[in-house]
Coordinates of C-alpha atoms in Angstrom, one line a residue:
Chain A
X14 CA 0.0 0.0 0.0
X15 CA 1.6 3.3 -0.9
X16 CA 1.2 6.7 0.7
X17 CA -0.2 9.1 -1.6
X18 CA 1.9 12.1 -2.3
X19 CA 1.0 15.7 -1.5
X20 CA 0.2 17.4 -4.6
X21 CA 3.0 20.1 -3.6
X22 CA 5.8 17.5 -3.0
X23 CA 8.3 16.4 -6.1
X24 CA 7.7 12.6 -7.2
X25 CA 10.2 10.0 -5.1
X26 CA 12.3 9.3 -7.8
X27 CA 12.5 13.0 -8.8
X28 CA 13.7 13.7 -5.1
X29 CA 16.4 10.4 -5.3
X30 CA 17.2 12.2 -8.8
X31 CA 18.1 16.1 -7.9
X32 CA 20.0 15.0 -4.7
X33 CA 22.4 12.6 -6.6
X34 CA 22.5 15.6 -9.3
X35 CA 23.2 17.8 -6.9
X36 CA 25.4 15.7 -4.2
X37 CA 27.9 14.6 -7.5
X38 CA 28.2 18.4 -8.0
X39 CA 28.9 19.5 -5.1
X40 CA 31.5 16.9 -4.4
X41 CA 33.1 17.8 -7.3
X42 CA 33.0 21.3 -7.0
X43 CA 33.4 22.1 -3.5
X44 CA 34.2 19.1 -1.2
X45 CA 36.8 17.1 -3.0
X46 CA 38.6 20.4 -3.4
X47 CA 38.5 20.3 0.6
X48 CA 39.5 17.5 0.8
X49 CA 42.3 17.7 -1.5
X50 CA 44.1 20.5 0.3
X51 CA 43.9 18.4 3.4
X52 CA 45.3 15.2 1.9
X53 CA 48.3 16.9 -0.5
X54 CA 48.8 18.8 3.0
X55 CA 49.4 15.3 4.8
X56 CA 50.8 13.2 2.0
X57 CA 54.2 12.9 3.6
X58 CA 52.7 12.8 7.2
X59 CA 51.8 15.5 9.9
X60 CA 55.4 16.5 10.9
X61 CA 56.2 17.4 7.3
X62 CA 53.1 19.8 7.1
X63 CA 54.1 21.3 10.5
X64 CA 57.5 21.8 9.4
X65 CA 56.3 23.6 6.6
X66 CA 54.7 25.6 8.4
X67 CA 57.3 26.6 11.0
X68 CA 59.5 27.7 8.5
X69 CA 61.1 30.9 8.9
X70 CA 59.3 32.6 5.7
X71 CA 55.7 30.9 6.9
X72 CA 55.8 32.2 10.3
X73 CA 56.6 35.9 8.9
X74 CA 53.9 34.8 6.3
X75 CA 51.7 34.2 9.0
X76 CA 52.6 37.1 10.7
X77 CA 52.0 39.7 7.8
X78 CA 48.4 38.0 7.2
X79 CA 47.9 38.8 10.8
X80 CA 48.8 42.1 10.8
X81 CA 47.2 43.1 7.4
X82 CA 44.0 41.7 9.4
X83 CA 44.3 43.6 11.9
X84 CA 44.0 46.9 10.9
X85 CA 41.5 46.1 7.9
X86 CA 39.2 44.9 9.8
X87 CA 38.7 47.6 12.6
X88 CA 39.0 50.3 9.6
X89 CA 35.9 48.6 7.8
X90 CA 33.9 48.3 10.8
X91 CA 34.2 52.0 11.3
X92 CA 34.0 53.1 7.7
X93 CA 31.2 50.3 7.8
X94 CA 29.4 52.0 10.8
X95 CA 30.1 55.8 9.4
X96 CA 28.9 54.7 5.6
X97 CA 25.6 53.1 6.7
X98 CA 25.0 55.4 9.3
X99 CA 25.0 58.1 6.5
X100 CA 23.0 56.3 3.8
X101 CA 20.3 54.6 6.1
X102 CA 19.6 58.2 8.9
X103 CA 20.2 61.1 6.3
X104 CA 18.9 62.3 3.2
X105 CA 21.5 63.7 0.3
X106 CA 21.3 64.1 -3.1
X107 CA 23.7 61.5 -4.8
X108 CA 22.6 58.8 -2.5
X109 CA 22.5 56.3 -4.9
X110 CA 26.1 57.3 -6.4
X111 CA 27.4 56.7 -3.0
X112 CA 26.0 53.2 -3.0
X113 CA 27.1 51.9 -5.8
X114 CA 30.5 53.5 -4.7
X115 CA 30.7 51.2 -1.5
X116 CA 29.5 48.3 -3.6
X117 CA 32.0 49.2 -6.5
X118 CA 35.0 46.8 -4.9
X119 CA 32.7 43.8 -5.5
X120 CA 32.0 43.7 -9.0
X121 CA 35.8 45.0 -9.7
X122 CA 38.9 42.3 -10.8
X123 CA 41.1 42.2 -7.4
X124 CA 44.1 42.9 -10.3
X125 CA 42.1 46.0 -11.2
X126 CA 42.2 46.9 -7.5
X127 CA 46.1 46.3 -6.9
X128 CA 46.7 48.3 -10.2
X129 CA 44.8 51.5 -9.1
X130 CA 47.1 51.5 -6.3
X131 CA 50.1 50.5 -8.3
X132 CA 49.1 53.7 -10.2
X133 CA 48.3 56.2 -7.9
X134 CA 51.4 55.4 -5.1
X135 CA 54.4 53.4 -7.3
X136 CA 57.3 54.4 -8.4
X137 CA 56.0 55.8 -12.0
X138 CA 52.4 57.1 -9.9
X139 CA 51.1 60.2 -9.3
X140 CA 52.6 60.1 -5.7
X141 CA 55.8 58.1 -6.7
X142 CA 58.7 60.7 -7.0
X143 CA 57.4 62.8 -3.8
X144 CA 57.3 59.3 -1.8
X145 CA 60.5 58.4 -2.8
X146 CA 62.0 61.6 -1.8
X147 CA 60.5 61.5 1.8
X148 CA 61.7 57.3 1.7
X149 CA 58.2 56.2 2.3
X150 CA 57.3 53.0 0.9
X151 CA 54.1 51.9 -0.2
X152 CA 54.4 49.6 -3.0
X153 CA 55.8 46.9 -2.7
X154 CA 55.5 47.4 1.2
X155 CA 53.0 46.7 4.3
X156 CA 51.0 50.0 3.6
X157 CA 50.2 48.7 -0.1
X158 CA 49.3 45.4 1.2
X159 CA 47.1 47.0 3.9
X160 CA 45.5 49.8 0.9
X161 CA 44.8 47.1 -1.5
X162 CA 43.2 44.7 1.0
X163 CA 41.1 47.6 2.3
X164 CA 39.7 48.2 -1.1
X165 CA 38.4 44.6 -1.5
X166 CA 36.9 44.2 1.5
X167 CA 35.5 47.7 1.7
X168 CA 31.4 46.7 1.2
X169 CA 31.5 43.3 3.7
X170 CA 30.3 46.3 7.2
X171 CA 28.8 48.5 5.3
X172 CA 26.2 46.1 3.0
X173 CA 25.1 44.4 5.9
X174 CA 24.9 47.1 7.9
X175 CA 22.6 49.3 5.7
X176 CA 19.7 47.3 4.9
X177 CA 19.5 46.6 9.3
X178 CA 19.9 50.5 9.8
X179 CA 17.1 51.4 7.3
X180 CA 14.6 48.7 8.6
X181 CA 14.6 50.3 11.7
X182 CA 14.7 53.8 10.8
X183 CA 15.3 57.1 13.1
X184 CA 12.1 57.0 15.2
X185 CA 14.4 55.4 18.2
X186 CA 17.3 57.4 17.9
X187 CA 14.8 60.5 17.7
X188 CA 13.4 59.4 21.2
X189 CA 16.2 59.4 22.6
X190 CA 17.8 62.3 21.3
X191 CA 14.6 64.1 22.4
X192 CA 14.7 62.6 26.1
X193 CA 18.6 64.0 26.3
X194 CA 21.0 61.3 25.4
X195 CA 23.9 62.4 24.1
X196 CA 24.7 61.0 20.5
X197 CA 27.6 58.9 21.4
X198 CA 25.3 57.2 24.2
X199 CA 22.1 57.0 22.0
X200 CA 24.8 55.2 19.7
X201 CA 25.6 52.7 22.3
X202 CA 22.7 52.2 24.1
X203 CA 20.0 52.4 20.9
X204 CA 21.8 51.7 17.3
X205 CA 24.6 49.3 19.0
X206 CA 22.2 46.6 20.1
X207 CA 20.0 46.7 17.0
X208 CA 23.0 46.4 14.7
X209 CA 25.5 44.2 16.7
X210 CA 24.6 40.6 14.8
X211 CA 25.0 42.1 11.2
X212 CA 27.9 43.9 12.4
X213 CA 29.3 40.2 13.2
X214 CA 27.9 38.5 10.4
X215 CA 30.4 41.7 8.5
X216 CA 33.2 41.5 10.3
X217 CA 33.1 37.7 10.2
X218 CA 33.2 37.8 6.1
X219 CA 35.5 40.7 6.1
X220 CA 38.2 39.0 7.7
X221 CA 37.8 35.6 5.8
X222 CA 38.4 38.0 2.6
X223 CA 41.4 40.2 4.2
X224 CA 43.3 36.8 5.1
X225 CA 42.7 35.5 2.0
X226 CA 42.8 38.0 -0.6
X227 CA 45.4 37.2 -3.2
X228 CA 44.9 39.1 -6.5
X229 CA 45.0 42.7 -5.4
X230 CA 47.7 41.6 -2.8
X231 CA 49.3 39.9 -5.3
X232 CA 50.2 43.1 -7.8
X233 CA 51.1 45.4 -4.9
X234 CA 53.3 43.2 -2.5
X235 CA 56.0 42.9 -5.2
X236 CA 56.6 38.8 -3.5
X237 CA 59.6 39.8 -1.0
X238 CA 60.1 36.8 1.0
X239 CA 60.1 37.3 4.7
X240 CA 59.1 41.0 4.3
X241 CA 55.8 41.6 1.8
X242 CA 54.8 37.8 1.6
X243 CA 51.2 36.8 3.0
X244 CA 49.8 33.5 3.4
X245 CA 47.9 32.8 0.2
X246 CA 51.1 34.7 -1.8
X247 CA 53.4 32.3 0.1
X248 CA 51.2 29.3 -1.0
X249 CA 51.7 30.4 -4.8
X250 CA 55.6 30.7 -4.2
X251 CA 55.9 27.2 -3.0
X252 CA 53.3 25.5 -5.2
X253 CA 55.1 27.6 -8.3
X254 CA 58.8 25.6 -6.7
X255 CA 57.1 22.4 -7.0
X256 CA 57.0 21.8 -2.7
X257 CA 53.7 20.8 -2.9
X258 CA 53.2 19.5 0.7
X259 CA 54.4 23.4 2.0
X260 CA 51.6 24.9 -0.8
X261 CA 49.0 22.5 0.4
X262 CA 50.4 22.8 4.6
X263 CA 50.2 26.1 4.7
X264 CA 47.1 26.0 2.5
X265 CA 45.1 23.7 4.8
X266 CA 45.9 26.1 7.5
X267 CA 43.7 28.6 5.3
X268 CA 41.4 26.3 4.7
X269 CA 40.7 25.5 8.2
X270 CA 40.2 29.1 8.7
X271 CA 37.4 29.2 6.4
X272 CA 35.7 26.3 7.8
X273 CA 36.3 28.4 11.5
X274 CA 34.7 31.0 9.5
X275 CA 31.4 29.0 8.3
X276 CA 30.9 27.6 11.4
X277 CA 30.7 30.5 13.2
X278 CA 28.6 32.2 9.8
X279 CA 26.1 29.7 10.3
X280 CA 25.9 30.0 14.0
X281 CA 25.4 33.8 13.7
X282 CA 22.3 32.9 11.5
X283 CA 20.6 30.4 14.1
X284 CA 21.2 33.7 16.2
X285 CA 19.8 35.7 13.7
X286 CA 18.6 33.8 10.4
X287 CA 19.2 36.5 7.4
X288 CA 16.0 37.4 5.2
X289 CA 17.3 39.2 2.5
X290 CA 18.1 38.0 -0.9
X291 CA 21.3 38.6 -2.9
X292 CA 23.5 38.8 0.6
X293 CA 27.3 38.4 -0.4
Chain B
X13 CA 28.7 61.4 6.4
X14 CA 31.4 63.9 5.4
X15 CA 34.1 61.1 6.6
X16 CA 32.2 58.8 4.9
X17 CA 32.3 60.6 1.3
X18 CA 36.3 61.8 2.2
X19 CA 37.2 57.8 2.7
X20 CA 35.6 56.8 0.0
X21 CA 37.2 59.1 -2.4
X22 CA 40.4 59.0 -1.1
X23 CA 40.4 54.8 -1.3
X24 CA 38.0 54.1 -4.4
X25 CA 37.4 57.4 -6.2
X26 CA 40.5 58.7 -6.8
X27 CA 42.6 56.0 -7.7
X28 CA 40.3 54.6 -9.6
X29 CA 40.4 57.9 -11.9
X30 CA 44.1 56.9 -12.1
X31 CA 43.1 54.2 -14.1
X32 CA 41.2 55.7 -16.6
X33 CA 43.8 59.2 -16.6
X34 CA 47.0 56.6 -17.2
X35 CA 44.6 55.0 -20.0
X36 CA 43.9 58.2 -21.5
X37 CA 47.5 59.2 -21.8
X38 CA 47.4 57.7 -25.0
X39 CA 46.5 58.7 -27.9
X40 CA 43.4 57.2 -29.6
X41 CA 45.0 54.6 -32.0
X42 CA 47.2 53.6 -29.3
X43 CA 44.6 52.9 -26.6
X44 CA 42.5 50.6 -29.1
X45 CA 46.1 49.0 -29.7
X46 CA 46.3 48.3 -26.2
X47 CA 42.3 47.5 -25.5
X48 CA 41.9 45.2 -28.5
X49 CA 44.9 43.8 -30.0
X50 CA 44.8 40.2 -30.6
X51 CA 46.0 38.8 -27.2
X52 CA 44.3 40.9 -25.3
X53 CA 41.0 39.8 -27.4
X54 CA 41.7 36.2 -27.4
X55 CA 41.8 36.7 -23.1
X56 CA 38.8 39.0 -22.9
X57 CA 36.9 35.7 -25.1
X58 CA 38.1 33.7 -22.5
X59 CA 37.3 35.3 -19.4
X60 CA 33.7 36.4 -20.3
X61 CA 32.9 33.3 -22.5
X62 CA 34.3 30.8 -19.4
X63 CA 32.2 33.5 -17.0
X64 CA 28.9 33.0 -19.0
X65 CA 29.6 29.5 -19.1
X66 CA 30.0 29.0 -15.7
X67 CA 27.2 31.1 -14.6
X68 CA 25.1 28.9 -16.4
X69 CA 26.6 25.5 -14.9
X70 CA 26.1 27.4 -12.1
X71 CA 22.3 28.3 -13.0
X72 CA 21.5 24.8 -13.5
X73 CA 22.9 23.2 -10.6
X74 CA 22.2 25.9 -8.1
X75 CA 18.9 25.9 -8.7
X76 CA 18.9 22.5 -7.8
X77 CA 20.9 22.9 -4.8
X78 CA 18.9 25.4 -3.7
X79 CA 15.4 23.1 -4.2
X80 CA 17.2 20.7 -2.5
X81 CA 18.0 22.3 0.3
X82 CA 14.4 24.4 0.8
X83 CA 12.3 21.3 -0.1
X84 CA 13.9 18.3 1.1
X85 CA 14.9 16.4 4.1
X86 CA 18.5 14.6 4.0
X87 CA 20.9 13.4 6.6
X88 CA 23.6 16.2 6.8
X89 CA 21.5 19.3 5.4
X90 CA 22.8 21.2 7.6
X91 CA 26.5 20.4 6.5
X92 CA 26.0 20.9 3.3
X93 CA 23.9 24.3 3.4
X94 CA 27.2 25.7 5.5
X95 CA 29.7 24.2 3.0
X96 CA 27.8 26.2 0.1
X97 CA 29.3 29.4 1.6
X98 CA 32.9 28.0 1.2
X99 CA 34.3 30.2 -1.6
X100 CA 33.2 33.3 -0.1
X101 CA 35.3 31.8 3.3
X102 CA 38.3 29.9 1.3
X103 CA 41.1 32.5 -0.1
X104 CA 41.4 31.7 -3.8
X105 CA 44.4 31.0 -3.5
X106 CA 43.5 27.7 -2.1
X107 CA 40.8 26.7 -4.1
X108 CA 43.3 27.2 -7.3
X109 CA 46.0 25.0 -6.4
X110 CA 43.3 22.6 -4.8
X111 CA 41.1 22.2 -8.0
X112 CA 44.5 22.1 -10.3
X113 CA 45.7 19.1 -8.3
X114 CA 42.2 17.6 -8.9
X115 CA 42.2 18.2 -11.9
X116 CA 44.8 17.3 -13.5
X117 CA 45.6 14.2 -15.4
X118 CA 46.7 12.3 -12.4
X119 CA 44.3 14.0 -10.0
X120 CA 41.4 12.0 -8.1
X121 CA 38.9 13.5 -10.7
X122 CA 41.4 14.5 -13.6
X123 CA 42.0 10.7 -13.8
X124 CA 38.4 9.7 -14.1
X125 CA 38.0 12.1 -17.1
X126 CA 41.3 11.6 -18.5
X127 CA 40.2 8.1 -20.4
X128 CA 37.8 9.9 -22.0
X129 CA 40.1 12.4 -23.6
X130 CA 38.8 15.3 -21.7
X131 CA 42.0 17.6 -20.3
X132 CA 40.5 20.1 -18.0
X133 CA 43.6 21.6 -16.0
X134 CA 45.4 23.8 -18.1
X135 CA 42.8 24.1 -20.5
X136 CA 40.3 26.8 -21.0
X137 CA 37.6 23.8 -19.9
X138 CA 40.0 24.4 -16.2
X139 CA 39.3 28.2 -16.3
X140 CA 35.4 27.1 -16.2
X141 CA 35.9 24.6 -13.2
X142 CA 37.1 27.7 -11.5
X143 CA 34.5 30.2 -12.0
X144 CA 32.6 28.0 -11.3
X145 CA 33.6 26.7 -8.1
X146 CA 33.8 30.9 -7.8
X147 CA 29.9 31.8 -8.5
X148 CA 28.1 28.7 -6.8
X149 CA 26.9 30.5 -4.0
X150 CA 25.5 33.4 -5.6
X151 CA 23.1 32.1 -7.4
X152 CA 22.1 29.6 -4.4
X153 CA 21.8 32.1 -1.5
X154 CA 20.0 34.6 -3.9
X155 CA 17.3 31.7 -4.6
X156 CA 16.7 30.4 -1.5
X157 CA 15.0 33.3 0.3
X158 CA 12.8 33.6 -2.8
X159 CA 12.1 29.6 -2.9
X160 CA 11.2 30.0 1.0
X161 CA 8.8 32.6 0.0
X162 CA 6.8 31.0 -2.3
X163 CA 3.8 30.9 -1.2
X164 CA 1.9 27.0 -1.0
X165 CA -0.8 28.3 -2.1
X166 CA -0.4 29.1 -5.0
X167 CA 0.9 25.8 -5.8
X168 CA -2.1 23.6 -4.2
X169 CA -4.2 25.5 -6.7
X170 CA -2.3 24.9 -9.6
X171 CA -2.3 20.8 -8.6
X172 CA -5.8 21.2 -7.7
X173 CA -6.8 22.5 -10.8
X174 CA -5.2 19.1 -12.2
X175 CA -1.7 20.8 -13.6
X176 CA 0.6 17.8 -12.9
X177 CA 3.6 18.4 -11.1
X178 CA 6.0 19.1 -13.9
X179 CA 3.6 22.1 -15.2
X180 CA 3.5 23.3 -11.9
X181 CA 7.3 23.5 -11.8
X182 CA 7.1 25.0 -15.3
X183 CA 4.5 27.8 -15.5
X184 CA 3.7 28.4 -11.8
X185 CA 7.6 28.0 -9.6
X186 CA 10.3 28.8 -12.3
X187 CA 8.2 32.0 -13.5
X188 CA 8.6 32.9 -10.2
X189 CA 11.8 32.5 -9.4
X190 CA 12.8 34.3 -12.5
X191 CA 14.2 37.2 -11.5
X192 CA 16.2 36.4 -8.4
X193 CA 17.8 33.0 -10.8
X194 CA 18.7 36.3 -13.2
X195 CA 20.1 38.4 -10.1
X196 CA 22.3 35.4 -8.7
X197 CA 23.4 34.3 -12.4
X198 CA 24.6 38.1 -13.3
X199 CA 26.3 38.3 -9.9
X200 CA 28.1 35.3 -10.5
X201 CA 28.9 36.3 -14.0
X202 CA 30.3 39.5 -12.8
X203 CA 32.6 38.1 -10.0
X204 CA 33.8 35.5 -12.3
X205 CA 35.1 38.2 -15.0
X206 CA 37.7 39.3 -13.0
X207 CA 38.6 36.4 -11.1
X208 CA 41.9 36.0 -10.5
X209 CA 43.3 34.0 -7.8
X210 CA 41.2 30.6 -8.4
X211 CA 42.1 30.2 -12.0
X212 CA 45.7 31.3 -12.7
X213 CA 47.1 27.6 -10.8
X214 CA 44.4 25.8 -13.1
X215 CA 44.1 27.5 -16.5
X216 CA 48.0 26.9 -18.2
X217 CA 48.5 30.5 -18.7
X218 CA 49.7 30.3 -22.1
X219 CA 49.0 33.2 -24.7
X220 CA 46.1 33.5 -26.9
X221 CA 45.0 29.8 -25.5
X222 CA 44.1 30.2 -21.9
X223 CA 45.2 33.3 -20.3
X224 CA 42.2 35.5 -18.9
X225 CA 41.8 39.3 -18.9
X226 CA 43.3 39.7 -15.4
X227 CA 46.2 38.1 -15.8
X228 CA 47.3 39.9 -19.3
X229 CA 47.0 43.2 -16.5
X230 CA 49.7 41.7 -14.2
X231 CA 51.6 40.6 -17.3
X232 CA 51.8 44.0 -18.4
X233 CA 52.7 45.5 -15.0
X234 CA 55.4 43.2 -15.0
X235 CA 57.1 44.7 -18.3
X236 CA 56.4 48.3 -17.0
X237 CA 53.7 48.7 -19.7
X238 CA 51.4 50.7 -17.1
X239 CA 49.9 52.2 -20.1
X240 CA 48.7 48.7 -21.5
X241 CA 47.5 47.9 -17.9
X242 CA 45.4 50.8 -17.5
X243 CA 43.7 49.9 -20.8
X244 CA 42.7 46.6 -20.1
X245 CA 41.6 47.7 -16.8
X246 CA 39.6 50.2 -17.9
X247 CA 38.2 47.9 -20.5
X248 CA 37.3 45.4 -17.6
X249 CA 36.1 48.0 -15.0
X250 CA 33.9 49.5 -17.9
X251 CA 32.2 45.7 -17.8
X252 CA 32.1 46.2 -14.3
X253 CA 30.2 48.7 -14.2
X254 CA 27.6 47.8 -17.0
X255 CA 27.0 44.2 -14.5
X256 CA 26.1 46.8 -11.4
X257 CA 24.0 48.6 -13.7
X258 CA 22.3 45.2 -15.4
X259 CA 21.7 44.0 -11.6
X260 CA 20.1 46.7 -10.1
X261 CA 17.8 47.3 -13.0
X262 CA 16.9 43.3 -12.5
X263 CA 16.5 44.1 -8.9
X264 CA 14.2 46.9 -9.1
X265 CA 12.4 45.0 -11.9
X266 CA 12.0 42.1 -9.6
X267 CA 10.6 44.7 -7.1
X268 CA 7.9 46.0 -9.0
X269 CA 7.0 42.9 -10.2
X270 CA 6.4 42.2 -6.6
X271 CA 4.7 44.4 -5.4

């Protein structure tokens, strides 16, 4: 005797039919790749992999990735808090220009965004002869890494920040504006609250990016071993010598990063599940 | 706001106008040297015909992933709907020298297809595993909210009225769906364009056969041809913004068709 089918529900063998579709893609696609970098990584057994990463030029990989990081991040969160602050409580003409401006990095080639840079601060750039005489390096040094990884990961606050901000309008803020609050303490004690998941959710996606950015990075940090060389350029270098198991050792570290990262995305959303479409 | 608008153009504005004032440097016949000389065609081809390509893989199967994961029950859902977020967490980087060992001829995968004559590392076929791999989740988190949306209803009537399942899917779901499966496919499209990281390890690199638009910019950077760079960028960022502008006209198309 068989159970008849809600007229909303796919056929059985339809059902058995998309999920083997769509398990053999996704292996494909997205877990074998996983599991690759975690294999090639342990080919030659875990002390290799360590030892690949303790080397001298990983650790100040390491470092550098850590660094660049660290000020990106808290930079974006600000800008993020400043830019959607301005677009969600105010009105301006060329509103809509300075939206498409913060969302600009995401629909540009990260080459495109280390050659702007390249342009405006290197040695044949706008600001290259003055910089030179004052010995300040920016190409081809921290500050360019730092610039160029800015740029890319200049929309992750902001984006999510904006649509929360306009949802809930000035009406709160008014209030308390109106009972006497100072606006750094209407900040903390009325926006702050409403924003802080989103401002996770961004700060969680920004840094995933700023560790891992590579093309941008790429054209501005001129590959100096030991001095301009992040984590995912220091993967390139090894895989491009052929010493795969350092690539893939130092890659798996970046790779459990971004599994740190989901797991802690998709926590966030059991705290607060996300309802708008066409999130990046 | 004011620091806002000062940051803004300090970091995107103004050197972004670099590009386009060390591109106009040139004189006319030089810049359409630079833009569209052979090479640089031959990579444009490859980087928006492997884009398109892949953004319609992606259409296809994300669609499906993103049925699956609305409509059905499986062991390990949950795994797999946090997994789908992975290229937006794993540095490109990674994912390039990860699908070129796959791929290749003596990789877990490569050496599957390999019998069958089909090379994809260090072909242009590689270049579309890539973007692919790139655009997945676009188009699946930008259906999902719209799947979960639908409303039943509408659906129980169209069985009711004794549609079988298929036309239902047809003329009453996909219809629907329509404009957020455009939204995700273009967004994908447009991130795939300039990808770089993901695809240089896999494509092969090799002139007027698999090198993409992107890496022709660092090519030229490297023989001091800032000139040549700027072109292509601008070339590129011109795309760029014509995919913003495509988007949010689908977007606010998809808005008044809602409401």
């Amino acid at each position: 005797m068989s159970r008849l089918r809600h007229p909303t529900e796919d056929p059985i063998w339809a059902k058995v039919l998309i999920l083997v579709i769509v398990a053999a893609f996704l292996a494909s696609v997205l877990i074998l790749p996983m599991v690759t970098v975690f294999f090639e990584a342990l080919r030659r057994g875990l002390p290799a992999a360590l030892e690949a990463i303790g080397t001298e030029d990983a650790r100040d990989a390491i470092k550098l990735t850590l660094i660049t990081a660290a000020i990106t991040v808290p930079f974006n969160v600000v800008f993020g808090i400043c830019a959607s602050w301005a677009v969600a409580k105010y009105e301006f003409p060329l509103k809509p220009f300075l939206i498409t401006l913060i969302d600009l990095p995401f629909s540009v080639s990260p080459v495109v965004a280390g050659l702007i840079y390249v342009l405006v601060f290197g040695a044949q750039g706008w600001f290259g002869p003055w910089l030179i005489d004052h010995d300040i390096k920016i190409i081809f040094a921290i500050p360019g890494i730092v610039l160029a990884t800015i740029f890319v990961t200049f929309p992750f606050v902001a984006r999510e920040l904006i649509p929360l901000m306009q949802e809930q309008g000035v009406d709160e803020e008014e209030a308390a504006v109106s009972m006497g609050a100072s606006g750094l303490r209407t900040f903390w004690s009325v926006t702050a609250p409403n924003i802080r998941w989103g401002l996770l959710y961004g700060v969680l996606l920004c840094n995933a990016r700023a560790m891992g950015e590579f093309g941008a990075v790429s054209v501005v940090s001129g590959h100096i071993r030991g001095l301009t060389n992040t984590m995912p350029l220091h993967v390139e270098i090894l895989y491009n010598e052929y010493d795969f198991v350092g690539a893939f050792a130092v890659a798996a570290l970046l790779c459990f990063l971004a599994v740190v990262t989901l797991v802690l995305k998709t926590l966030l959303e059991i705290a607060q599940p996300p309802s708008r479409p066409g999130r990046h | 706001m004011g620091v806002t608008l000062a940051i803004l153009s300090l970091i995107v504005l103004i050197p972004l106008s670099a590009v386009a004032l060390k591109a106009s440097e040139q004189s006319w016949q030089e810049f359409f040297q630079a833009a569209f000389n052979e090479r640089a065609l031959t990579a444009y081809r490859l980087s928006f015909g492997a884009a398109l390509i892949a953004a319609a893989i992606n259409g296809v199967f994300g669609l499906l992933t993103a049925w699956a994961l609305v409509r059905y029950q499986f062991p390990l859902k949950s795994l797999v709907n946090g997994i789908i977020d992975l290229p937006f967490a794993l540095p490109t980087a990674v994912a390039g020298i990860a699908l070129a060992t796959l791929y290749a001829p003596n990789g877990w995968i490569g050496a599957l297809l390999a019998p069958a004559g089909l090379k994809v590392a260090y072909t242009p076929l590689g270049v579309v595993v890539a973007l692919t791999f790139i655009g997945l989740p676009f188009v699946v988190r930008t259906l999902e909210p719209v799947m979960r949306d639908l409303a039943a209803d509408v659906e129980e009537a169209a069985a009711s009225l004794g549609a079988t399942r298929l036309d239902t899917i047809l003329r009453v779901i996909l219809p629907a769906l329509a404009p957020a499966w455009m939204t995700g496919f273009a967004l994908a499209f447009a991130r795939a364009v300039g990808e770089y990281g993901s695809v240089i390890f896999i494509a092969g690199n090799m002139p007027y056969k698999s090198e993409i638009a992107p890496l022709l910019i660092i090519i030229e950077l490297e023989q001091y041809d800032y000139a040549g760079a700027a072109t292509i960028a601008v070339v590129m960022l011109s795309v760029s913004f014509l995919m913003l502008f495509v988007i949010n006209a689908i977007q606010a198309w998809a808005r008044r068709l809602a409401a």
